[in-house]
Amino acid sequence: MHMARKLGAFEWTLEELHRLPDDGNKYELVRGELFVTPAPSAAHERLAVVLTEILTDYARREKLGRVFHPRAVVRFQGSEVEPDIMVREWTTAPVDWAEQPVPILVVEILSDITRRRDLGSKKDFYHDVGVPTYWIVDGDTRTIRTIQPPHEDVVRTDTLVWHPAGTAEPLTLDIPSVFRAALGA
């Protein structure tokens, strides 16, 4: 149900995006293109839970920031997206989404519906925003693609080491264990 819509010169705006109904779908806007995503699958959410637990422990231990989920947004130059998971510095002042710090890490969990946009429009968007690390988690292939511009993308199947600036210790993920915990054997 990819509902990107561009009709001729028509492009969606943030004002139009914010008028859409709260109907259980996730609405995102990237450079005038609207993306509508229905509720995620159970497998998607299980992966999100396992990764959230790991990232929350690490972020807390390394005083890196907090872990955010959909409904928390990245807003930049008229675009607004809701990553599946993001780690961002914690700010004490209540500020608008556009004024929030750039996420340190964005994680998107692929589905048949989101695959093209997560690997295309949203990947480019996160690069333009200045997100230093982007993971694309693929439950079908049990891989995690790491994107850290200006380096080439790397698809990982065994171990992922993430060592963000300012941390004493890296996070080391045993990728097969992550997928086993979320999806079973």
Short mmCIF file of N, CA and C in Angstrom, two decimals:
data_model
loop_
_atom_site.label_atom_id
_atom_site.label_comp_id
_atom_site.label_asym_id
_atom_site.label_seq_id
_atom_site.Cartn_x
_atom_site.Cartn_y
_atom_site.Cartn_z
N MET A 1 0.84 -1.17 0.00
CA MET A 1 0.00 0.00 0.00
C MET A 1 0.88 1.24 0.00
N HIS A 2 1.83 1.32 -0.93
CA HIS A 2 2.67 2.51 -1.07
C HIS A 2 1.80 3.59 -1.67
N MET A 3 1.55 4.62 -0.90
CA MET A 3 0.64 5.65 -1.35
C MET A 3 1.36 6.97 -1.55
N ALA A 4 2.55 6.90 -2.14
CA ALA A 4 3.22 8.15 -2.47
C ALA A 4 2.37 8.81 -3.54
N ARG A 5 2.19 10.11 -3.42
CA ARG A 5 1.30 10.77 -4.36
C ARG A 5 1.93 12.07 -4.83
N LYS A 6 2.17 12.15 -6.09
CA LYS A 6 2.61 13.38 -6.71
C LYS A 6 1.78 13.50 -7.98
N LEU A 7 0.93 14.45 -8.02
CA LEU A 7 0.09 14.64 -9.19
C LEU A 7 0.54 15.89 -9.91
N GLY A 8 1.21 15.70 -11.04
CA GLY A 8 1.71 16.85 -11.77
C GLY A 8 2.66 17.63 -10.88
N ALA A 9 2.36 18.89 -10.67
CA ALA A 9 3.22 19.75 -9.87
C ALA A 9 2.83 19.72 -8.40
N PHE A 10 1.80 18.93 -8.04
CA PHE A 10 1.32 18.90 -6.66
C PHE A 10 2.35 18.26 -5.75
N GLU A 11 2.66 18.94 -4.68
CA GLU A 11 3.50 18.38 -3.63
C GLU A 11 2.81 18.64 -2.30
N TRP A 12 2.86 17.67 -1.42
CA TRP A 12 2.28 17.80 -0.09
C TRP A 12 3.10 18.78 0.74
N THR A 13 2.45 19.41 1.71
CA THR A 13 3.12 20.32 2.64
C THR A 13 2.96 19.79 4.06
N LEU A 14 3.75 20.32 4.97
CA LEU A 14 3.61 19.93 6.38
C LEU A 14 2.23 20.27 6.91
N GLU A 15 1.70 21.40 6.48
CA GLU A 15 0.36 21.79 6.93
C GLU A 15 -0.68 20.75 6.50
N GLU A 16 -0.58 20.27 5.28
CA GLU A 16 -1.51 19.24 4.80
C GLU A 16 -1.27 17.92 5.53
N LEU A 17 -0.01 17.58 5.75
CA LEU A 17 0.33 16.36 6.48
C LEU A 17 -0.32 16.36 7.86
N HIS A 18 -0.23 17.50 8.54
CA HIS A 18 -0.74 17.59 9.90
C HIS A 18 -2.27 17.61 9.98
N ARG A 19 -2.93 17.78 8.84
CA ARG A 19 -4.40 17.72 8.81
C ARG A 19 -4.92 16.31 8.53
N LEU A 20 -4.04 15.37 8.22
CA LEU A 20 -4.49 14.01 7.95
C LEU A 20 -5.02 13.37 9.23
N PRO A 21 -5.93 12.41 9.10
CA PRO A 21 -6.57 11.83 10.29
C PRO A 21 -5.60 10.97 11.10
N ASP A 22 -5.87 10.87 12.38
CA ASP A 22 -5.15 9.95 13.25
C ASP A 22 -5.90 8.63 13.19
N ASP A 23 -5.62 7.85 12.15
CA ASP A 23 -6.41 6.66 11.85
C ASP A 23 -5.63 5.35 11.97
N GLY A 24 -4.48 5.38 12.67
CA GLY A 24 -3.69 4.17 12.83
C GLY A 24 -2.61 4.01 11.79
N ASN A 25 -2.65 4.79 10.71
CA ASN A 25 -1.59 4.77 9.73
C ASN A 25 -0.49 5.73 10.14
N LYS A 26 0.70 5.50 9.63
CA LYS A 26 1.81 6.42 9.84
C LYS A 26 1.95 7.23 8.56
N TYR A 27 1.92 8.55 8.69
CA TYR A 27 2.05 9.44 7.54
C TYR A 27 3.39 10.16 7.64
N GLU A 28 4.15 10.10 6.54
CA GLU A 28 5.43 10.77 6.49
C GLU A 28 5.52 11.58 5.21
N LEU A 29 6.32 12.63 5.24
CA LEU A 29 6.47 13.52 4.11
C LEU A 29 7.95 13.72 3.84
N VAL A 30 8.38 13.33 2.64
CA VAL A 30 9.78 13.52 2.25
C VAL A 30 9.80 14.27 0.93
N ARG A 31 10.26 15.52 1.01
CA ARG A 31 10.40 16.38 -0.16
C ARG A 31 9.12 16.46 -1.00
N GLY A 32 7.99 16.63 -0.31
CA GLY A 32 6.71 16.79 -0.98
C GLY A 32 6.00 15.50 -1.30
N GLU A 33 6.64 14.37 -1.06
CA GLU A 33 6.04 13.06 -1.35
C GLU A 33 5.47 12.46 -0.07
N LEU A 34 4.19 12.12 -0.09
CA LEU A 34 3.52 11.55 1.07
C LEU A 34 3.67 10.04 1.07
N PHE A 35 4.04 9.49 2.23
CA PHE A 35 4.11 8.05 2.41
C PHE A 35 3.13 7.67 3.50
N VAL A 36 2.30 6.66 3.22
CA VAL A 36 1.32 6.16 4.17
C VAL A 36 1.66 4.71 4.47
N THR A 37 1.81 4.40 5.76
CA THR A 37 2.18 3.05 6.16
C THR A 37 1.16 2.55 7.17
N PRO A 38 0.55 1.39 6.90
CA PRO A 38 -0.39 0.82 7.88
C PRO A 38 0.35 0.30 9.10
N ALA A 39 -0.38 -0.15 10.09
CA ALA A 39 0.22 -0.68 11.31
C ALA A 39 1.23 -1.77 10.96
N PRO A 40 2.34 -1.83 11.70
CA PRO A 40 3.39 -2.81 11.41
C PRO A 40 2.99 -4.22 11.79
N SER A 41 3.73 -5.17 11.22
CA SER A 41 3.49 -6.58 11.54
C SER A 41 4.04 -6.90 12.93
N ALA A 42 3.65 -8.04 13.45
CA ALA A 42 4.15 -8.48 14.75
C ALA A 42 5.66 -8.69 14.71
N ALA A 43 6.18 -9.26 13.61
CA ALA A 43 7.62 -9.48 13.48
C ALA A 43 8.37 -8.15 13.51
N HIS A 44 7.84 -7.16 12.82
CA HIS A 44 8.45 -5.82 12.81
C HIS A 44 8.53 -5.27 14.23
N GLU A 45 7.45 -5.37 14.97
CA GLU A 45 7.43 -4.83 16.33
C GLU A 45 8.32 -5.62 17.28
N ARG A 46 8.41 -6.93 17.07
CA ARG A 46 9.30 -7.74 17.91
C ARG A 46 10.75 -7.31 17.68
N LEU A 47 11.13 -7.07 16.44
CA LEU A 47 12.48 -6.57 16.16
C LEU A 47 12.69 -5.21 16.82
N ALA A 48 11.69 -4.34 16.74
CA ALA A 48 11.79 -3.01 17.34
C ALA A 48 11.97 -3.12 18.86
N VAL A 49 11.25 -4.03 19.50
CA VAL A 49 11.36 -4.20 20.95
C VAL A 49 12.75 -4.67 21.34
N VAL A 50 13.26 -5.69 20.67
CA VAL A 50 14.59 -6.22 21.00
C VAL A 50 15.66 -5.15 20.80
N LEU A 51 15.61 -4.46 19.67
CA LEU A 51 16.61 -3.41 19.40
C LEU A 51 16.47 -2.24 20.38
N THR A 52 15.24 -1.89 20.74
CA THR A 52 15.03 -0.82 21.70
C THR A 52 15.65 -1.16 23.05
N GLU A 53 15.46 -2.39 23.50
CA GLU A 53 16.04 -2.80 24.78
C GLU A 53 17.56 -2.67 24.75
N ILE A 54 18.18 -3.14 23.68
CA ILE A 54 19.64 -3.08 23.55
C ILE A 54 20.11 -1.63 23.49
N LEU A 55 19.46 -0.84 22.65
CA LEU A 55 19.88 0.56 22.49
C LEU A 55 19.62 1.40 23.73
N THR A 56 18.53 1.13 24.44
CA THR A 56 18.24 1.87 25.66
C THR A 56 19.31 1.62 26.72
N ASP A 57 19.67 0.36 26.91
CA ASP A 57 20.73 0.03 27.88
C ASP A 57 22.04 0.72 27.50
N TYR A 58 22.40 0.66 26.23
CA TYR A 58 23.65 1.26 25.76
C TYR A 58 23.61 2.78 25.90
N ALA A 59 22.54 3.41 25.46
CA ALA A 59 22.43 4.88 25.53
C ALA A 59 22.50 5.36 26.97
N ARG A 60 21.87 4.64 27.86
CA ARG A 60 21.88 5.01 29.28
C ARG A 60 23.30 4.86 29.84
N ARG A 61 23.92 3.72 29.58
CA ARG A 61 25.27 3.45 30.10
C ARG A 61 26.29 4.46 29.58
N GLU A 62 26.18 4.83 28.31
CA GLU A 62 27.15 5.74 27.70
C GLU A 62 26.72 7.20 27.75
N LYS A 63 25.57 7.47 28.41
CA LYS A 63 25.05 8.84 28.51
C LYS A 63 24.97 9.51 27.14
N LEU A 64 24.41 8.75 26.22
CA LEU A 64 24.36 9.14 24.82
C LEU A 64 23.11 9.93 24.45
N GLY A 65 22.04 9.72 25.16
CA GLY A 65 20.77 10.35 24.83
C GLY A 65 19.65 9.38 25.17
N ARG A 66 18.55 9.50 24.44
CA ARG A 66 17.39 8.64 24.67
C ARG A 66 16.97 7.96 23.38
N VAL A 67 16.21 6.88 23.53
CA VAL A 67 15.69 6.13 22.39
C VAL A 67 14.26 6.60 22.14
N PHE A 68 13.98 6.95 20.89
CA PHE A 68 12.66 7.45 20.50
C PHE A 68 12.04 6.47 19.50
N HIS A 69 10.69 6.52 19.42
CA HIS A 69 9.92 5.63 18.55
C HIS A 69 8.99 6.44 17.68
N PRO A 70 8.25 5.79 16.77
CA PRO A 70 7.29 6.54 15.95
C PRO A 70 6.40 7.43 16.81
N ARG A 71 6.03 8.49 16.26
CA ARG A 71 5.32 9.63 16.84
C ARG A 71 6.33 10.69 17.25
N ALA A 72 7.60 10.30 17.43
CA ALA A 72 8.69 11.26 17.57
C ALA A 72 9.23 11.44 16.15
N VAL A 73 9.47 12.67 15.75
CA VAL A 73 9.76 12.90 14.35
C VAL A 73 11.11 13.56 14.13
N VAL A 74 11.56 13.45 12.89
CA VAL A 74 12.68 14.22 12.38
C VAL A 74 12.06 15.16 11.36
N ARG A 75 12.19 16.45 11.60
CA ARG A 75 11.62 17.45 10.70
C ARG A 75 12.76 18.29 10.16
N PHE A 76 12.77 18.47 8.83
CA PHE A 76 13.86 19.19 8.18
C PHE A 76 13.40 19.70 6.83
N GLN A 77 13.51 20.97 6.62
CA GLN A 77 13.22 21.61 5.34
C GLN A 77 11.90 21.14 4.71
N GLY A 78 10.82 21.21 5.47
CA GLY A 78 9.50 20.87 4.94
C GLY A 78 9.19 19.39 4.86
N SER A 79 10.09 18.55 5.36
CA SER A 79 9.86 17.10 5.40
C SER A 79 9.72 16.67 6.86
N GLU A 80 9.01 15.56 7.06
CA GLU A 80 8.82 15.03 8.41
C GLU A 80 8.67 13.52 8.33
N VAL A 81 9.53 12.81 9.06
CA VAL A 81 9.47 11.35 9.09
C VAL A 81 9.44 10.86 10.53
N GLU A 82 8.95 9.63 10.70
CA GLU A 82 8.87 8.97 12.00
C GLU A 82 9.68 7.68 11.92
N PRO A 83 10.98 7.75 12.27
CA PRO A 83 11.78 6.51 12.22
C PRO A 83 11.21 5.46 13.16
N ASP A 84 11.48 4.19 12.83
CA ASP A 84 11.06 3.11 13.72
C ASP A 84 11.73 3.25 15.08
N ILE A 85 13.01 3.60 15.08
CA ILE A 85 13.78 3.82 16.30
C ILE A 85 14.80 4.91 15.99
N MET A 86 15.04 5.77 16.95
CA MET A 86 16.16 6.70 16.80
C MET A 86 16.74 6.99 18.17
N VAL A 87 18.03 7.25 18.17
CA VAL A 87 18.72 7.69 19.37
C VAL A 87 19.09 9.14 19.12
N ARG A 88 18.69 9.99 20.06
CA ARG A 88 19.01 11.40 19.91
C ARG A 88 19.33 11.97 21.28
N GLU A 89 20.16 13.00 21.25
CA GLU A 89 20.53 13.69 22.48
C GLU A 89 19.26 14.17 23.17
N TRP A 90 19.28 14.11 24.49
CA TRP A 90 18.12 14.53 25.28
C TRP A 90 18.26 16.01 25.56
N THR A 91 17.26 16.78 25.19
CA THR A 91 17.26 18.20 25.49
C THR A 91 16.25 18.47 26.59
N THR A 92 16.61 19.32 27.52
CA THR A 92 15.71 19.59 28.64
C THR A 92 14.67 20.64 28.30
N ALA A 93 14.98 21.50 27.35
CA ALA A 93 14.03 22.55 26.98
C ALA A 93 12.99 21.98 26.03
N PRO A 94 11.70 22.24 26.28
CA PRO A 94 10.67 21.76 25.35
C PRO A 94 10.72 22.61 24.07
N VAL A 95 11.19 22.00 23.01
CA VAL A 95 11.30 22.73 21.75
C VAL A 95 10.53 22.01 20.66
N ASP A 96 10.28 22.70 19.59
CA ASP A 96 9.59 22.15 18.43
C ASP A 96 10.42 21.04 17.80
N TRP A 97 9.76 20.13 17.09
CA TRP A 97 10.47 19.03 16.43
C TRP A 97 11.58 19.53 15.51
N ALA A 98 11.35 20.63 14.83
CA ALA A 98 12.36 21.16 13.91
C ALA A 98 13.61 21.62 14.64
N GLU A 99 13.50 21.87 15.93
CA GLU A 99 14.63 22.35 16.72
C GLU A 99 15.32 21.25 17.50
N GLN A 100 14.84 20.03 17.40
CA GLN A 100 15.45 18.91 18.11
C GLN A 100 16.81 18.59 17.49
N PRO A 101 17.72 18.05 18.31
CA PRO A 101 19.03 17.67 17.75
C PRO A 101 18.88 16.59 16.68
N VAL A 102 19.82 16.58 15.76
CA VAL A 102 19.86 15.53 14.73
C VAL A 102 20.07 14.20 15.43
N PRO A 103 19.32 13.17 15.07
CA PRO A 103 19.54 11.86 15.70
C PRO A 103 20.97 11.37 15.50
N ILE A 104 21.47 10.66 16.49
CA ILE A 104 22.80 10.06 16.42
C ILE A 104 22.71 8.77 15.61
N LEU A 105 21.56 8.11 15.72
CA LEU A 105 21.30 6.85 15.03
C LEU A 105 19.83 6.80 14.64
N VAL A 106 19.57 6.37 13.41
CA VAL A 106 18.21 6.09 12.96
C VAL A 106 18.17 4.63 12.55
N VAL A 107 17.11 3.93 12.97
CA VAL A 107 16.91 2.52 12.61
C VAL A 107 15.56 2.40 11.93
N GLU A 108 15.57 1.85 10.73
CA GLU A 108 14.32 1.52 10.03
C GLU A 108 14.28 0.01 9.85
N ILE A 109 13.13 -0.58 10.12
CA ILE A 109 12.93 -2.02 9.96
C ILE A 109 12.11 -2.21 8.69
N LEU A 110 12.70 -2.91 7.74
CA LEU A 110 12.06 -3.07 6.43
C LEU A 110 10.79 -3.89 6.49
N SER A 111 9.89 -3.54 5.59
CA SER A 111 8.72 -4.36 5.29
C SER A 111 8.56 -4.29 3.79
N ASP A 112 7.66 -5.10 3.25
CA ASP A 112 7.42 -5.04 1.80
C ASP A 112 6.96 -3.65 1.39
N ILE A 113 6.22 -2.99 2.26
CA ILE A 113 5.67 -1.67 1.95
C ILE A 113 6.74 -0.59 2.02
N THR A 114 7.67 -0.71 2.97
CA THR A 114 8.63 0.39 3.19
C THR A 114 9.99 0.20 2.53
N ARG A 115 10.25 -0.97 2.01
CA ARG A 115 11.58 -1.30 1.48
C ARG A 115 12.12 -0.23 0.53
N ARG A 116 11.36 0.13 -0.47
CA ARG A 116 11.85 1.07 -1.49
C ARG A 116 12.13 2.45 -0.89
N ARG A 117 11.25 2.94 -0.06
CA ARG A 117 11.47 4.28 0.50
C ARG A 117 12.60 4.29 1.54
N ASP A 118 12.71 3.20 2.35
CA ASP A 118 13.78 3.16 3.36
C ASP A 118 15.16 3.10 2.72
N LEU A 119 15.25 2.43 1.58
CA LEU A 119 16.52 2.32 0.86
C LEU A 119 16.74 3.47 -0.13
N GLY A 120 15.72 4.30 -0.34
CA GLY A 120 15.80 5.38 -1.32
C GLY A 120 15.58 6.75 -0.71
N SER A 121 14.34 7.22 -0.77
CA SER A 121 14.02 8.58 -0.33
C SER A 121 14.43 8.87 1.10
N LYS A 122 14.14 7.94 2.01
CA LYS A 122 14.46 8.20 3.42
C LYS A 122 15.96 8.11 3.67
N LYS A 123 16.63 7.21 2.99
CA LYS A 123 18.10 7.12 3.13
C LYS A 123 18.72 8.45 2.70
N ASP A 124 18.30 8.99 1.58
CA ASP A 124 18.81 10.28 1.11
C ASP A 124 18.46 11.40 2.08
N PHE A 125 17.24 11.37 2.61
CA PHE A 125 16.79 12.38 3.57
C PHE A 125 17.68 12.36 4.81
N TYR A 126 17.91 11.18 5.39
CA TYR A 126 18.73 11.09 6.60
C TYR A 126 20.15 11.58 6.33
N HIS A 127 20.66 11.31 5.15
CA HIS A 127 21.99 11.79 4.77
C HIS A 127 21.99 13.32 4.75
N ASP A 128 20.98 13.92 4.11
CA ASP A 128 20.90 15.38 4.01
C ASP A 128 20.72 16.04 5.37
N VAL A 129 20.01 15.39 6.28
CA VAL A 129 19.79 15.93 7.63
C VAL A 129 21.10 15.89 8.42
N GLY A 130 21.98 14.96 8.08
CA GLY A 130 23.25 14.83 8.80
C GLY A 130 23.27 13.72 9.83
N VAL A 131 22.36 12.74 9.69
CA VAL A 131 22.35 11.60 10.61
C VAL A 131 23.64 10.81 10.36
N PRO A 132 24.49 10.65 11.40
CA PRO A 132 25.77 9.98 11.17
C PRO A 132 25.69 8.48 10.93
N THR A 133 24.66 7.82 11.49
CA THR A 133 24.53 6.37 11.32
C THR A 133 23.07 6.00 11.12
N TYR A 134 22.85 5.16 10.11
CA TYR A 134 21.51 4.70 9.74
C TYR A 134 21.60 3.20 9.58
N TRP A 135 20.74 2.47 10.31
CA TRP A 135 20.66 1.02 10.15
C TRP A 135 19.36 0.68 9.46
N ILE A 136 19.44 -0.24 8.51
CA ILE A 136 18.26 -0.78 7.87
C ILE A 136 18.21 -2.26 8.21
N VAL A 137 17.22 -2.63 8.99
CA VAL A 137 17.09 -3.99 9.52
C VAL A 137 16.16 -4.78 8.62
N ASP A 138 16.63 -5.90 8.13
CA ASP A 138 15.84 -6.74 7.22
C ASP A 138 15.59 -8.10 7.87
N GLY A 139 14.38 -8.29 8.37
CA GLY A 139 14.03 -9.55 9.02
C GLY A 139 13.98 -10.72 8.07
N ASP A 140 13.70 -10.47 6.79
CA ASP A 140 13.63 -11.56 5.81
C ASP A 140 15.01 -12.18 5.57
N THR A 141 16.03 -11.33 5.44
CA THR A 141 17.39 -11.82 5.18
C THR A 141 18.24 -11.89 6.44
N ARG A 142 17.65 -11.41 7.56
CA ARG A 142 18.34 -11.38 8.86
C ARG A 142 19.69 -10.65 8.74
N THR A 143 19.61 -9.47 8.16
CA THR A 143 20.79 -8.63 8.00
C THR A 143 20.50 -7.22 8.51
N ILE A 144 21.58 -6.51 8.79
CA ILE A 144 21.48 -5.09 9.12
C ILE A 144 22.45 -4.35 8.21
N ARG A 145 21.89 -3.45 7.42
CA ARG A 145 22.70 -2.60 6.54
C ARG A 145 23.10 -1.37 7.36
N THR A 146 24.39 -1.10 7.43
CA THR A 146 24.85 0.09 8.13
C THR A 146 25.26 1.13 7.10
N ILE A 147 24.80 2.34 7.34
CA ILE A 147 25.08 3.45 6.44
C ILE A 147 25.71 4.55 7.29
N GLN A 148 26.94 4.88 6.95
CA GLN A 148 27.68 5.91 7.66
C GLN A 148 28.42 6.76 6.63
N PRO A 149 27.72 7.76 6.08
CA PRO A 149 28.36 8.60 5.07
C PRO A 149 29.67 9.19 5.60
N PRO A 150 30.68 9.28 4.80
CA PRO A 150 30.74 9.09 3.35
C PRO A 150 31.13 7.67 2.95
N HIS A 151 31.13 6.72 3.89
CA HIS A 151 31.54 5.35 3.59
C HIS A 151 30.46 4.61 2.80
N GLU A 152 30.87 3.55 2.13
CA GLU A 152 29.94 2.68 1.42
C GLU A 152 29.05 1.95 2.43
N ASP A 153 27.83 1.63 2.01
CA ASP A 153 26.93 0.82 2.84
C ASP A 153 27.57 -0.55 3.05
N VAL A 154 27.34 -1.11 4.24
CA VAL A 154 27.83 -2.45 4.54
C VAL A 154 26.66 -3.27 5.05
N VAL A 155 26.42 -4.43 4.44
CA VAL A 155 25.38 -5.33 4.89
C VAL A 155 26.03 -6.34 5.82
N ARG A 156 25.54 -6.38 7.04
CA ARG A 156 26.16 -7.23 8.07
C ARG A 156 25.24 -8.40 8.43
N THR A 157 25.87 -9.56 8.64
CA THR A 157 25.12 -10.76 9.00
C THR A 157 25.58 -11.35 10.32
N ASP A 158 26.76 -10.96 10.80
CA ASP A 158 27.30 -11.58 12.00
C ASP A 158 27.41 -10.62 13.18
N THR A 159 28.27 -9.63 13.08
CA THR A 159 28.49 -8.70 14.18
C THR A 159 28.42 -7.27 13.66
N LEU A 160 27.83 -6.42 14.45
CA LEU A 160 27.79 -5.00 14.12
C LEU A 160 28.40 -4.26 15.31
N VAL A 161 29.38 -3.41 15.03
CA VAL A 161 30.01 -2.61 16.08
C VAL A 161 29.69 -1.15 15.78
N TRP A 162 29.07 -0.50 16.77
CA TRP A 162 28.71 0.92 16.64
C TRP A 162 29.42 1.67 17.76
N HIS A 163 30.24 2.63 17.37
CA HIS A 163 30.99 3.41 18.36
C HIS A 163 30.80 4.90 18.08
N PRO A 164 29.67 5.45 18.53
CA PRO A 164 29.40 6.86 18.28
C PRO A 164 30.39 7.76 19.01
N ALA A 165 30.60 8.94 18.44
CA ALA A 165 31.50 9.93 19.03
C ALA A 165 31.12 10.20 20.48
N GLY A 166 32.13 10.33 21.32
CA GLY A 166 31.91 10.68 22.71
C GLY A 166 31.62 9.52 23.64
N THR A 167 31.59 8.30 23.12
CA THR A 167 31.31 7.15 23.98
C THR A 167 32.62 6.45 24.34
N ALA A 168 32.66 5.88 25.53
CA ALA A 168 33.86 5.18 25.99
C ALA A 168 33.96 3.80 25.35
N GLU A 169 32.83 3.11 25.25
CA GLU A 169 32.81 1.74 24.74
C GLU A 169 31.86 1.64 23.56
N PRO A 170 32.20 0.81 22.58
CA PRO A 170 31.27 0.60 21.47
C PRO A 170 30.15 -0.37 21.86
N LEU A 171 29.09 -0.31 21.10
CA LEU A 171 28.02 -1.30 21.21
C LEU A 171 28.35 -2.40 20.20
N THR A 172 28.37 -3.64 20.65
CA THR A 172 28.62 -4.76 19.76
C THR A 172 27.37 -5.62 19.73
N LEU A 173 26.77 -5.71 18.54
CA LEU A 173 25.56 -6.52 18.36
C LEU A 173 25.92 -7.85 17.73
N ASP A 174 25.47 -8.92 18.33
CA ASP A 174 25.55 -10.24 17.71
C ASP A 174 24.26 -10.35 16.90
N ILE A 175 24.36 -10.12 15.61
CA ILE A 175 23.18 -10.01 14.76
C ILE A 175 22.32 -11.28 14.78
N PRO A 176 22.90 -12.48 14.64
CA PRO A 176 22.04 -13.67 14.71
C PRO A 176 21.26 -13.75 16.02
N SER A 177 21.88 -13.35 17.14
CA SER A 177 21.19 -13.38 18.44
C SER A 177 20.03 -12.40 18.48
N VAL A 178 20.21 -11.23 17.86
CA VAL A 178 19.13 -10.24 17.80
C VAL A 178 17.93 -10.83 17.07
N PHE A 179 18.18 -11.43 15.92
CA PHE A 179 17.08 -11.99 15.14
C PHE A 179 16.45 -13.21 15.82
N ARG A 180 17.26 -14.04 16.48
CA ARG A 180 16.70 -15.18 17.21
C ARG A 180 15.80 -14.69 18.34
N ALA A 181 16.25 -13.67 19.09
CA ALA A 181 15.45 -13.15 20.20
C ALA A 181 14.13 -12.58 19.71
N ALA A 182 14.14 -11.96 18.54
CA ALA A 182 12.92 -11.33 18.03
C ALA A 182 12.05 -12.28 17.23
N LEU A 183 12.67 -13.12 16.41
CA LEU A 183 11.91 -13.92 15.45
C LEU A 183 11.96 -15.42 15.67
N GLY A 184 12.77 -15.85 16.63
CA GLY A 184 12.92 -17.30 16.86
C GLY A 184 13.99 -17.88 15.96
N ALA A 185 14.11 -19.20 16.02
CA ALA A 185 15.15 -19.91 15.27
C ALA A 185 15.06 -19.54 13.83
#
